[in-house]
Amino acid sequence: MMCDAVVDMDEALCMKEHVVKLAGLLMPPSRKTLEGSRLSSFLAESEDQAKFEEMVERSAEQEGGPPSMLTVRMRDSIGNRLKVVMLHVPYASATGSLHHLVGLREEADNADGFREQADCPSLDFCQDANGPWPNL
């Protein structure tokens, strides 16, 4: 499967570096770096955050097995929701700690292939039932 972006995360599930392709999916290029951000903070629903953390935990127990796959919704910088397929593979870093690679592929959300549009008062701030967009 081809991925739109690949994220390398440390043992705390924080991005080890800025991922330009993920930033292109989620926010305007003038925003702050993604380095150090938790990938789960960009998930639109608390249920998706829980499913993601469960997938990572389950995969970590089966290191060396096939990638785990999960479909979730992420939020872009103006609150639009996008359907994303995630592939997760845990690996041991050079220091022996458990790190994670996550491939992301955006999926068409509806028949016309467009994202669900958000109802936001401005481009700088969006909020839904789960709270405000992650402060970047």
mmCIF file of N, CA and C in Angstrom:
data_model
loop_
_atom_site.group_PDB
_atom_site.id
_atom_site.type_symbol
_atom_site.label_atom_id
_atom_site.label_comp_id
_atom_site.label_asym_id
_atom_site.label_seq_id
_atom_site.Cartn_x
_atom_site.Cartn_y
_atom_site.Cartn_z
ATOM 1 N N MET A 1 0.839 -1.175 0.000
ATOM 2 C CA MET A 1 0.000 0.000 0.000
ATOM 3 C C MET A 1 0.885 1.240 0.000
ATOM 4 N N MET A 2 0.552 2.189 -0.832
ATOM 5 C CA MET A 2 1.262 3.468 -0.876
ATOM 6 C C MET A 2 0.737 4.367 0.233
ATOM 7 N N CYS A 3 1.631 5.105 0.872
ATOM 8 C CA CYS A 3 1.236 6.013 1.957
ATOM 9 C C CYS A 3 1.455 7.460 1.518
ATOM 10 N N ASP A 4 0.575 8.345 2.001
ATOM 11 C CA ASP A 4 0.735 9.778 1.747
ATOM 12 C C ASP A 4 1.825 10.370 2.643
ATOM 13 N N ALA A 5 2.010 9.788 3.821
ATOM 14 C CA ALA A 5 3.026 10.257 4.770
ATOM 15 C C ALA A 5 3.439 9.098 5.657
ATOM 16 N N VAL A 6 4.678 9.144 6.133
ATOM 17 C CA VAL A 6 5.180 8.151 7.084
ATOM 18 C C VAL A 6 5.740 8.918 8.277
ATOM 19 N N VAL A 7 5.276 8.533 9.468
ATOM 20 C CA VAL A 7 5.657 9.207 10.704
ATOM 21 C C VAL A 7 6.499 8.260 11.544
ATOM 22 N N ASP A 8 7.637 8.748 12.033
ATOM 23 C CA ASP A 8 8.512 7.993 12.934
ATOM 24 C C ASP A 8 8.294 8.564 14.332
ATOM 25 N N MET A 9 7.879 7.695 15.273
ATOM 26 C CA MET A 9 7.569 8.154 16.634
ATOM 27 C C MET A 9 8.459 7.459 17.654
ATOM 28 N N ASP A 10 8.738 8.177 18.735
ATOM 29 C CA ASP A 10 9.539 7.606 19.815
ATOM 30 C C ASP A 10 8.665 6.776 20.760
ATOM 31 N N GLU A 11 9.254 6.332 21.867
ATOM 32 C CA GLU A 11 8.529 5.476 22.809
ATOM 33 C C GLU A 11 7.344 6.184 23.466
ATOM 34 N N ALA A 12 7.333 7.509 23.488
ATOM 35 C CA ALA A 12 6.220 8.285 24.057
ATOM 36 C C ALA A 12 5.165 8.614 22.998
ATOM 37 N N LEU A 13 5.327 8.053 21.794
ATOM 38 C CA LEU A 13 4.418 8.267 20.652
ATOM 39 C C LEU A 13 4.432 9.713 20.151
ATOM 40 N N CYS A 14 5.586 10.369 20.312
ATOM 41 C CA CYS A 14 5.785 11.719 19.786
ATOM 42 C C CYS A 14 6.587 11.632 18.492
ATOM 43 N N MET A 15 6.252 12.513 17.545
ATOM 44 C CA MET A 15 6.951 12.514 16.258
ATOM 45 C C MET A 15 8.404 12.929 16.460
ATOM 46 N N LYS A 16 9.312 12.147 15.891
ATOM 47 C CA LYS A 16 10.744 12.391 16.055
ATOM 48 C C LYS A 16 11.234 13.547 15.193
ATOM 49 N N GLU A 17 10.489 13.868 14.147
ATOM 50 C CA GLU A 17 10.877 14.970 13.271
ATOM 51 C C GLU A 17 9.641 15.532 12.583
ATOM 52 N N HIS A 18 9.789 16.703 12.012
ATOM 53 C CA HIS A 18 8.700 17.319 11.249
ATOM 54 C C HIS A 18 8.451 16.474 9.998
ATOM 55 N N VAL A 19 7.193 16.190 9.701
ATOM 56 C CA VAL A 19 6.827 15.391 8.536
ATOM 57 C C VAL A 19 6.086 16.309 7.558
ATOM 58 N N VAL A 20 6.792 16.752 6.539
ATOM 59 C CA VAL A 20 6.256 17.732 5.589
ATOM 60 C C VAL A 20 4.968 17.233 4.933
ATOM 61 N N LYS A 21 4.937 15.958 4.545
ATOM 62 C CA LYS A 21 3.753 15.437 3.857
ATOM 63 C C LYS A 21 2.542 15.376 4.788
ATOM 64 N N LEU A 22 2.749 15.056 6.052
ATOM 65 C CA LEU A 22 1.643 15.070 7.008
ATOM 66 C C LEU A 22 1.186 16.507 7.251
ATOM 67 N N ALA A 23 2.135 17.422 7.370
ATOM 68 C CA ALA A 23 1.783 18.834 7.542
ATOM 69 C C ALA A 23 0.946 19.316 6.364
ATOM 70 N N GLY A 24 1.263 18.835 5.161
ATOM 71 C CA GLY A 24 0.488 19.203 3.982
ATOM 72 C C GLY A 24 -0.946 18.707 4.049
ATOM 73 N N LEU A 25 -1.171 17.571 4.688
ATOM 74 C CA LEU A 25 -2.529 17.049 4.850
ATOM 75 C C LEU A 25 -3.301 17.807 5.926
ATOM 76 N N LEU A 26 -2.605 18.282 6.955
ATOM 77 C CA LEU A 26 -3.274 18.793 8.143
ATOM 78 C C LEU A 26 -3.309 20.301 8.311
ATOM 79 N N MET A 27 -2.348 21.029 7.762
ATOM 80 C CA MET A 27 -2.267 22.456 8.092
ATOM 81 C C MET A 27 -1.548 23.240 7.011
ATOM 82 N N PRO A 28 -1.747 24.567 7.012
ATOM 83 C CA PRO A 28 -0.986 25.400 6.078
ATOM 84 C C PRO A 28 0.509 25.311 6.378
ATOM 85 N N PRO A 29 1.367 25.431 5.363
ATOM 86 C CA PRO A 29 2.808 25.271 5.572
ATOM 87 C C PRO A 29 3.433 26.307 6.491
ATOM 88 N N SER A 30 2.747 27.413 6.783
ATOM 89 C CA SER A 30 3.327 28.443 7.649
ATOM 90 C C SER A 30 3.246 28.083 9.128
ATOM 91 N N ARG A 31 2.570 26.991 9.461
ATOM 92 C CA ARG A 31 2.430 26.601 10.863
ATOM 93 C C ARG A 31 3.727 26.032 11.425
ATOM 94 N N LYS A 32 3.762 25.910 12.736
ATOM 95 C CA LYS A 32 4.887 25.387 13.495
ATOM 96 C C LYS A 32 5.183 23.923 13.140
ATOM 97 N N THR A 33 6.343 23.466 13.481
ATOM 98 C CA THR A 33 6.784 22.095 13.205
ATOM 99 C C THR A 33 5.931 21.048 13.924
ATOM 100 N N LEU A 34 5.867 19.864 13.349
ATOM 101 C CA LEU A 34 5.171 18.739 13.977
ATOM 102 C C LEU A 34 6.076 17.966 14.925
ATOM 103 N N GLU A 35 7.376 18.222 14.867
ATOM 104 C CA GLU A 35 8.325 17.501 15.723
ATOM 105 C C GLU A 35 7.915 17.624 17.184
ATOM 106 N N GLY A 36 7.870 16.493 17.884
ATOM 107 C CA GLY A 36 7.500 16.481 19.294
ATOM 108 C C GLY A 36 6.005 16.372 19.545
ATOM 109 N N SER A 37 5.187 16.521 18.504
ATOM 110 C CA SER A 37 3.730 16.400 18.661
ATOM 111 C C SER A 37 3.322 14.940 18.740
ATOM 112 N N ARG A 38 2.270 14.673 19.472
ATOM 113 C CA ARG A 38 1.700 13.321 19.522
ATOM 114 C C ARG A 38 0.755 13.174 18.336
ATOM 115 N N LEU A 39 0.957 12.128 17.553
ATOM 116 C CA LEU A 39 0.104 11.877 16.394
ATOM 117 C C LEU A 39 -1.356 11.778 16.815
ATOM 118 N N SER A 40 -1.613 11.181 17.959
ATOM 119 C CA SER A 40 -2.994 11.007 18.428
ATOM 120 C C SER A 40 -3.702 12.332 18.679
ATOM 121 N N SER A 41 -2.962 13.424 18.899
ATOM 122 C CA SER A 41 -3.602 14.727 19.134
ATOM 123 C C SER A 41 -4.298 15.258 17.884
ATOM 124 N N PHE A 42 -4.004 14.687 16.731
ATOM 125 C CA PHE A 42 -4.630 15.118 15.485
ATOM 126 C C PHE A 42 -5.841 14.260 15.118
ATOM 127 N N LEU A 43 -6.137 13.254 15.927
ATOM 128 C CA LEU A 43 -7.297 12.416 15.658
ATOM 129 C C LEU A 43 -8.554 13.155 16.090
ATOM 130 N N ALA A 44 -9.599 13.066 15.266
ATOM 131 C CA ALA A 44 -10.794 13.880 15.459
ATOM 132 C C ALA A 44 -11.679 13.410 16.610
ATOM 133 N N GLU A 45 -11.667 12.147 16.914
ATOM 134 C CA GLU A 45 -12.577 11.589 17.916
ATOM 135 C C GLU A 45 -11.795 10.916 19.038
ATOM 136 N N SER A 46 -12.303 11.011 20.262
ATOM 137 C CA SER A 46 -11.647 10.349 21.392
ATOM 138 C C SER A 46 -11.661 8.830 21.207
ATOM 139 N N GLU A 47 -12.702 8.309 20.540
ATOM 140 C CA GLU A 47 -12.757 6.868 20.276
ATOM 141 C C GLU A 47 -11.604 6.455 19.357
ATOM 142 N N ASP A 48 -11.301 7.289 18.364
ATOM 143 C CA ASP A 48 -10.187 6.993 17.460
ATOM 144 C C ASP A 48 -8.858 7.056 18.202
ATOM 145 N N GLN A 49 -8.729 7.998 19.138
ATOM 146 C CA GLN A 49 -7.504 8.081 19.932
ATOM 147 C C GLN A 49 -7.310 6.800 20.737
ATOM 148 N N ALA A 50 -8.387 6.306 21.344
ATOM 149 C CA ALA A 50 -8.306 5.069 22.127
ATOM 150 C C ALA A 50 -7.974 3.880 21.230
ATOM 151 N N LYS A 51 -8.604 3.801 20.052
ATOM 152 C CA LYS A 51 -8.324 2.702 19.113
ATOM 153 C C LYS A 51 -6.870 2.740 18.651
ATOM 154 N N PHE A 52 -6.356 3.946 18.395
ATOM 155 C CA PHE A 52 -4.966 4.097 17.962
ATOM 156 C C PHE A 52 -4.016 3.596 19.049
ATOM 157 N N GLU A 53 -4.249 4.026 20.291
ATOM 158 C CA GLU A 53 -3.371 3.616 21.383
ATOM 159 C C GLU A 53 -3.445 2.109 21.622
ATOM 160 N N GLU A 54 -4.645 1.529 21.478
ATOM 161 C CA GLU A 54 -4.792 0.079 21.595
ATOM 162 C C GLU A 54 -4.028 -0.643 20.488
ATOM 163 N N MET A 55 -4.124 -0.123 19.252
ATOM 164 C CA MET A 55 -3.417 -0.738 18.131
ATOM 165 C C MET A 55 -1.909 -0.714 18.370
ATOM 166 N N VAL A 56 -1.384 0.412 18.833
ATOM 167 C CA VAL A 56 0.051 0.538 19.089
ATOM 168 C C VAL A 56 0.476 -0.438 20.183
ATOM 169 N N GLU A 57 -0.302 -0.514 21.243
ATOM 170 C CA GLU A 57 0.029 -1.425 22.340
ATOM 171 C C GLU A 57 0.000 -2.882 21.877
ATOM 172 N N ARG A 58 -1.036 -3.239 21.129
ATOM 173 C CA ARG A 58 -1.178 -4.617 20.631
ATOM 174 C C ARG A 58 -0.031 -4.956 19.668
ATOM 175 N N SER A 59 0.314 -4.031 18.790
ATOM 176 C CA SER A 59 1.407 -4.252 17.838
ATOM 177 C C SER A 59 2.742 -4.401 18.543
ATOM 178 N N ALA A 60 2.949 -3.621 19.595
ATOM 179 C CA ALA A 60 4.213 -3.671 20.333
ATOM 180 C C ALA A 60 4.416 -5.042 20.958
ATOM 181 N N GLU A 61 3.320 -5.682 21.353
ATOM 182 C CA GLU A 61 3.406 -7.022 21.934
ATOM 183 C C GLU A 61 3.751 -8.066 20.887
ATOM 184 N N GLN A 62 3.514 -7.756 19.611
ATOM 185 C CA GLN A 62 3.755 -8.696 18.517
ATOM 186 C C GLN A 62 4.865 -8.192 17.600
ATOM 187 N N GLU A 63 5.897 -7.591 18.174
ATOM 188 C CA GLU A 63 6.995 -7.030 17.370
ATOM 189 C C GLU A 63 7.517 -8.075 16.394
ATOM 190 N N GLY A 64 7.692 -7.665 15.161
ATOM 191 C CA GLY A 64 8.161 -8.569 14.121
ATOM 192 C C GLY A 64 7.026 -9.164 13.307
ATOM 193 N N GLY A 65 5.795 -8.925 13.726
ATOM 194 C CA GLY A 65 4.631 -9.423 13.007
ATOM 195 C C GLY A 65 4.247 -8.486 11.863
ATOM 196 N N PRO A 66 3.142 -8.782 11.210
ATOM 197 C CA PRO A 66 2.692 -7.916 10.113
ATOM 198 C C PRO A 66 2.223 -6.562 10.644
ATOM 199 N N PRO A 67 2.200 -5.534 9.789
ATOM 200 C CA PRO A 67 1.721 -4.215 10.228
ATOM 201 C C PRO A 67 0.268 -4.287 10.685
ATOM 202 N N SER A 68 -0.058 -3.493 11.682
ATOM 203 C CA SER A 68 -1.443 -3.340 12.132
ATOM 204 C C SER A 68 -2.077 -2.230 11.307
ATOM 205 N N MET A 69 -3.381 -2.353 11.052
ATOM 206 C CA MET A 69 -4.071 -1.363 10.232
ATOM 207 C C MET A 69 -5.301 -0.853 10.976
ATOM 208 N N LEU A 70 -5.571 0.456 10.833
ATOM 209 C CA LEU A 70 -6.695 1.086 11.499
ATOM 210 C C LEU A 70 -7.189 2.237 10.626
ATOM 211 N N THR A 71 -8.502 2.393 10.518
ATOM 212 C CA THR A 71 -9.084 3.536 9.823
ATOM 213 C C THR A 71 -9.632 4.494 10.867
ATOM 214 N N VAL A 72 -9.215 5.758 10.779
ATOM 215 C CA VAL A 72 -9.606 6.791 11.746
ATOM 216 C C VAL A 72 -9.959 8.075 11.000
ATOM 217 N N ARG A 73 -10.414 9.061 11.749
ATOM 218 C CA ARG A 73 -10.643 10.402 11.207
ATOM 219 C C ARG A 73 -9.662 11.350 11.880
ATOM 220 N N MET A 74 -9.006 12.164 11.045
ATOM 221 C CA MET A 74 -8.107 13.193 11.555
ATOM 222 C C MET A 74 -8.761 14.534 11.282
ATOM 223 N N ARG A 75 -8.248 15.572 11.955
ATOM 224 C CA ARG A 75 -8.753 16.932 11.777
ATOM 225 C C ARG A 75 -7.668 17.787 11.156
ATOM 226 N N ASP A 76 -8.009 18.535 10.107
ATOM 227 C CA ASP A 76 -7.019 19.455 9.566
ATOM 228 C C ASP A 76 -7.087 20.777 10.326
ATOM 229 N N SER A 77 -6.274 21.742 9.944
ATOM 230 C CA SER A 77 -6.138 22.973 10.723
ATOM 231 C C SER A 77 -7.394 23.827 10.738
ATOM 232 N N ILE A 78 -8.329 23.621 9.827
ATOM 233 C CA ILE A 78 -9.566 24.397 9.857
ATOM 234 C C ILE A 78 -10.759 23.533 10.276
ATOM 235 N N GLY A 79 -10.467 22.366 10.853
ATOM 236 C CA GLY A 79 -11.510 21.538 11.432
ATOM 237 C C GLY A 79 -12.141 20.526 10.501
ATOM 238 N N ASN A 80 -11.738 20.502 9.228
ATOM 239 C CA ASN A 80 -12.268 19.482 8.329
ATOM 240 C C ASN A 80 -11.813 18.112 8.801
ATOM 241 N N ARG A 81 -12.687 17.138 8.664
ATOM 242 C CA ARG A 81 -12.341 15.769 9.038
ATOM 243 C C ARG A 81 -11.945 15.000 7.793
ATOM 244 N N LEU A 82 -10.845 14.253 7.896
ATOM 245 C CA LEU A 82 -10.431 13.436 6.781
ATOM 246 C C LEU A 82 -10.266 12.001 7.242
ATOM 247 N N LYS A 83 -10.733 11.097 6.419
ATOM 248 C CA LYS A 83 -10.640 9.669 6.720
ATOM 249 C C LYS A 83 -9.247 9.204 6.332
ATOM 250 N N VAL A 84 -8.562 8.527 7.256
ATOM 251 C CA VAL A 84 -7.182 8.114 7.056
ATOM 252 C C VAL A 84 -7.017 6.651 7.464
ATOM 253 N N VAL A 85 -6.306 5.900 6.636
ATOM 254 C CA VAL A 85 -5.909 4.545 6.988
ATOM 255 C C VAL A 85 -4.494 4.631 7.551
ATOM 256 N N MET A 86 -4.289 4.010 8.725
ATOM 257 C CA MET A 86 -2.976 3.991 9.374
ATOM 258 C C MET A 86 -2.425 2.572 9.356
ATOM 259 N N LEU A 87 -1.143 2.456 9.045
ATOM 260 C CA LEU A 87 -0.421 1.193 9.159
ATOM 261 C C LEU A 87 0.676 1.400 10.195
ATOM 262 N N HIS A 88 0.753 0.523 11.178
ATOM 263 C CA HIS A 88 1.711 0.686 12.271
ATOM 264 C C HIS A 88 2.665 -0.498 12.349
ATOM 265 N N VAL A 89 3.964 -0.177 12.507
ATOM 266 C CA VAL A 89 4.994 -1.200 12.713
ATOM 267 C C VAL A 89 5.903 -0.715 13.847
ATOM 268 N N PRO A 90 6.016 -1.501 14.921
ATOM 269 C CA PRO A 90 6.969 -1.146 15.980
ATOM 270 C C PRO A 90 8.370 -1.621 15.603
ATOM 271 N N TYR A 91 9.390 -0.955 16.130
ATOM 272 C CA TYR A 91 10.766 -1.402 15.894
ATOM 273 C C TYR A 91 11.645 -0.969 17.065
ATOM 274 N N ALA A 92 12.734 -1.673 17.258
ATOM 275 C CA ALA A 92 13.688 -1.338 18.320
ATOM 276 C C ALA A 92 14.678 -0.315 17.776
ATOM 277 N N SER A 93 14.844 0.779 18.514
ATOM 278 C CA SER A 93 15.801 1.812 18.102
ATOM 279 C C SER A 93 17.225 1.333 18.386
ATOM 280 N N ALA A 94 18.196 2.128 17.991
ATOM 281 C CA ALA A 94 19.601 1.777 18.218
ATOM 282 C C ALA A 94 19.913 1.654 19.711
ATOM 283 N N THR A 95 19.140 2.375 20.545
ATOM 284 C CA THR A 95 19.351 2.308 21.997
ATOM 285 C C THR A 95 18.529 1.197 22.649
ATOM 286 N N GLY A 96 17.723 0.492 21.842
ATOM 287 C CA GLY A 96 16.922 -0.612 22.368
ATOM 288 C C GLY A 96 15.515 -0.232 22.781
ATOM 289 N N SER A 97 15.181 1.060 22.732
ATOM 290 C CA SER A 97 13.820 1.452 23.108
ATOM 291 C C SER A 97 12.870 1.199 21.938
ATOM 292 N N LEU A 98 11.599 1.023 22.253
ATOM 293 C CA LEU A 98 10.593 0.721 21.248
ATOM 294 C C LEU A 98 10.134 1.996 20.555
ATOM 295 N N HIS A 99 10.277 2.043 19.242
ATOM 296 C CA HIS A 99 9.826 3.174 18.434
ATOM 297 C C HIS A 99 8.761 2.672 17.474
ATOM 298 N N HIS A 100 8.148 3.591 16.733
ATOM 299 C CA HIS A 100 6.994 3.245 15.915
ATOM 300 C C HIS A 100 7.032 3.961 14.571
ATOM 301 N N LEU A 101 6.745 3.220 13.511
ATOM 302 C CA LEU A 101 6.539 3.810 12.188
ATOM 303 C C LEU A 101 5.058 3.696 11.870
ATOM 304 N N VAL A 102 4.462 4.816 11.441
ATOM 305 C CA VAL A 102 3.055 4.821 11.069
ATOM 306 C C VAL A 102 2.936 5.418 9.676
ATOM 307 N N GLY A 103 2.411 4.619 8.757
ATOM 308 C CA GLY A 103 2.111 5.104 7.416
ATOM 309 C C GLY A 103 0.667 5.576 7.382
ATOM 310 N N LEU A 104 0.429 6.693 6.696
ATOM 311 C CA LEU A 104 -0.916 7.269 6.623
ATOM 312 C C LEU A 104 -1.321 7.440 5.166
ATOM 313 N N ARG A 105 -2.549 7.056 4.869
ATOM 314 C CA ARG A 105 -3.091 7.260 3.524
ATOM 315 C C ARG A 105 -4.490 7.845 3.651
ATOM 316 N N GLU A 106 -4.698 9.013 3.019
ATOM 317 C CA GLU A 106 -6.018 9.637 3.042
ATOM 318 C C GLU A 106 -6.957 8.860 2.129
ATOM 319 N N GLU A 107 -8.169 8.622 2.608
ATOM 320 C CA GLU A 107 -9.196 7.920 1.851
ATOM 321 C C GLU A 107 -10.299 8.906 1.490
ATOM 322 N N ALA A 108 -10.942 8.706 0.345
ATOM 323 C CA ALA A 108 -12.102 9.525 -0.014
ATOM 324 C C ALA A 108 -13.186 9.273 1.024
ATOM 325 N N ASP A 109 -13.780 10.337 1.518
ATOM 326 C CA ASP A 109 -14.750 10.232 2.602
ATOM 327 C C ASP A 109 -16.181 10.057 2.124
ATOM 328 N N ASN A 110 -16.450 10.458 0.903
ATOM 329 C CA ASN A 110 -17.815 10.364 0.398
ATOM 330 C C ASN A 110 -17.776 10.165 -1.107
ATOM 331 N N ALA A 111 -18.928 10.112 -1.722
ATOM 332 C CA ALA A 111 -19.026 9.791 -3.150
ATOM 333 C C ALA A 111 -18.265 10.769 -4.036
ATOM 334 N N ASP A 112 -18.217 12.049 -3.642
ATOM 335 C CA ASP A 112 -17.529 13.022 -4.493
ATOM 336 C C ASP A 112 -16.046 13.153 -4.162
ATOM 337 N N GLY A 113 -15.564 12.414 -3.151
ATOM 338 C CA GLY A 113 -14.141 12.391 -2.834
ATOM 339 C C GLY A 113 -13.641 13.550 -2.007
ATOM 340 N N PHE A 114 -14.532 14.391 -1.477
ATOM 341 C CA PHE A 114 -14.107 15.548 -0.691
ATOM 342 C C PHE A 114 -14.188 15.262 0.800
ATOM 343 N N ARG A 115 -13.443 16.041 1.582
ATOM 344 C CA ARG A 115 -13.454 15.928 3.038
ATOM 345 C C ARG A 115 -14.765 16.473 3.591
ATOM 346 N N GLU A 116 -15.109 16.021 4.815
ATOM 347 C CA GLU A 116 -16.240 16.613 5.527
ATOM 348 C C GLU A 116 -15.832 18.028 5.908
ATOM 349 N N GLN A 117 -16.673 19.006 5.590
ATOM 350 C CA GLN A 117 -16.343 20.400 5.870
ATOM 351 C C GLN A 117 -16.704 20.771 7.302
ATOM 352 N N ALA A 118 -15.849 21.564 7.926
ATOM 353 C CA ALA A 118 -16.086 22.027 9.287
ATOM 354 C C ALA A 118 -16.863 23.329 9.261
ATOM 355 N N ASP A 119 -17.549 23.605 10.342
ATOM 356 C CA ASP A 119 -18.234 24.868 10.511
ATOM 357 C C ASP A 119 -17.443 25.661 11.539
ATOM 358 N N CYS A 120 -16.469 26.460 11.056
ATOM 359 C CA CYS A 120 -15.559 27.165 11.950
ATOM 360 C C CYS A 120 -15.682 28.670 11.751
ATOM 361 N N PRO A 121 -15.622 29.423 12.844
ATOM 362 C CA PRO A 121 -15.737 30.870 12.746
ATOM 363 C C PRO A 121 -14.531 31.546 12.111
ATOM 364 N N SER A 122 -13.358 30.922 12.166
ATOM 365 C CA SER A 122 -12.168 31.520 11.565
ATOM 366 C C SER A 122 -11.193 30.418 11.198
ATOM 367 N N LEU A 123 -10.182 30.780 10.430
ATOM 368 C CA LEU A 123 -9.171 29.799 10.052
ATOM 369 C C LEU A 123 -8.171 29.539 11.178
ATOM 370 N N ASP A 124 -8.149 30.401 12.197
ATOM 371 C CA ASP A 124 -7.179 30.262 13.269
ATOM 372 C C ASP A 124 -7.662 29.401 14.421
ATOM 373 N N PHE A 125 -8.975 29.168 14.504
ATOM 374 C CA PHE A 125 -9.493 28.444 15.656
ATOM 375 C C PHE A 125 -10.679 27.594 15.257
ATOM 376 N N CYS A 126 -10.656 26.353 15.614
ATOM 377 C CA CYS A 126 -11.789 25.450 15.410
ATOM 378 C C CYS A 126 -11.999 24.656 16.676
ATOM 379 N N GLN A 127 -13.225 24.339 16.948
ATOM 380 C CA GLN A 127 -13.541 23.533 18.119
ATOM 381 C C GLN A 127 -14.733 22.659 17.780
ATOM 382 N N ASP A 128 -14.705 21.431 18.299
ATOM 383 C CA ASP A 128 -15.852 20.548 18.154
ATOM 384 C C ASP A 128 -16.148 19.950 19.516
ATOM 385 N N ALA A 129 -16.937 18.892 19.559
ATOM 386 C CA ALA A 129 -17.326 18.283 20.828
ATOM 387 C C ALA A 129 -16.126 17.779 21.621
ATOM 388 N N ASN A 130 -15.005 17.503 20.945
ATOM 389 C CA ASN A 130 -13.808 17.000 21.623
ATOM 390 C C ASN A 130 -12.872 18.105 22.082
ATOM 391 N N GLY A 131 -13.225 19.367 21.816
ATOM 392 C CA GLY A 131 -12.374 20.471 22.245
ATOM 393 C C GLY A 131 -11.711 21.157 21.074
ATOM 394 N N PRO A 132 -10.797 22.079 21.344
ATOM 395 C CA PRO A 132 -10.158 22.850 20.283
ATOM 396 C C PRO A 132 -9.145 22.027 19.491
ATOM 397 N N TRP A 133 -8.880 22.495 18.290
ATOM 398 C CA TRP A 133 -7.843 21.918 17.457
ATOM 399 C C TRP A 133 -6.520 22.014 18.200
ATOM 400 N N PRO A 134 -5.657 21.020 18.095
ATOM 401 C CA PRO A 134 -4.382 21.076 18.827
ATOM 402 C C PRO A 134 -3.655 22.386 18.589
ATOM 403 N N ASN A 135 -3.209 22.984 19.682
ATOM 404 C CA ASN A 135 -2.515 24.265 19.624
ATOM 405 C C ASN A 135 -1.123 24.082 19.076
ATOM 406 N N LEU A 136 -0.909 24.500 17.854
ATOM 407 C CA LEU A 136 0.417 24.356 17.241
ATOM 408 C C LEU A 136 1.067 25.690 17.232
#
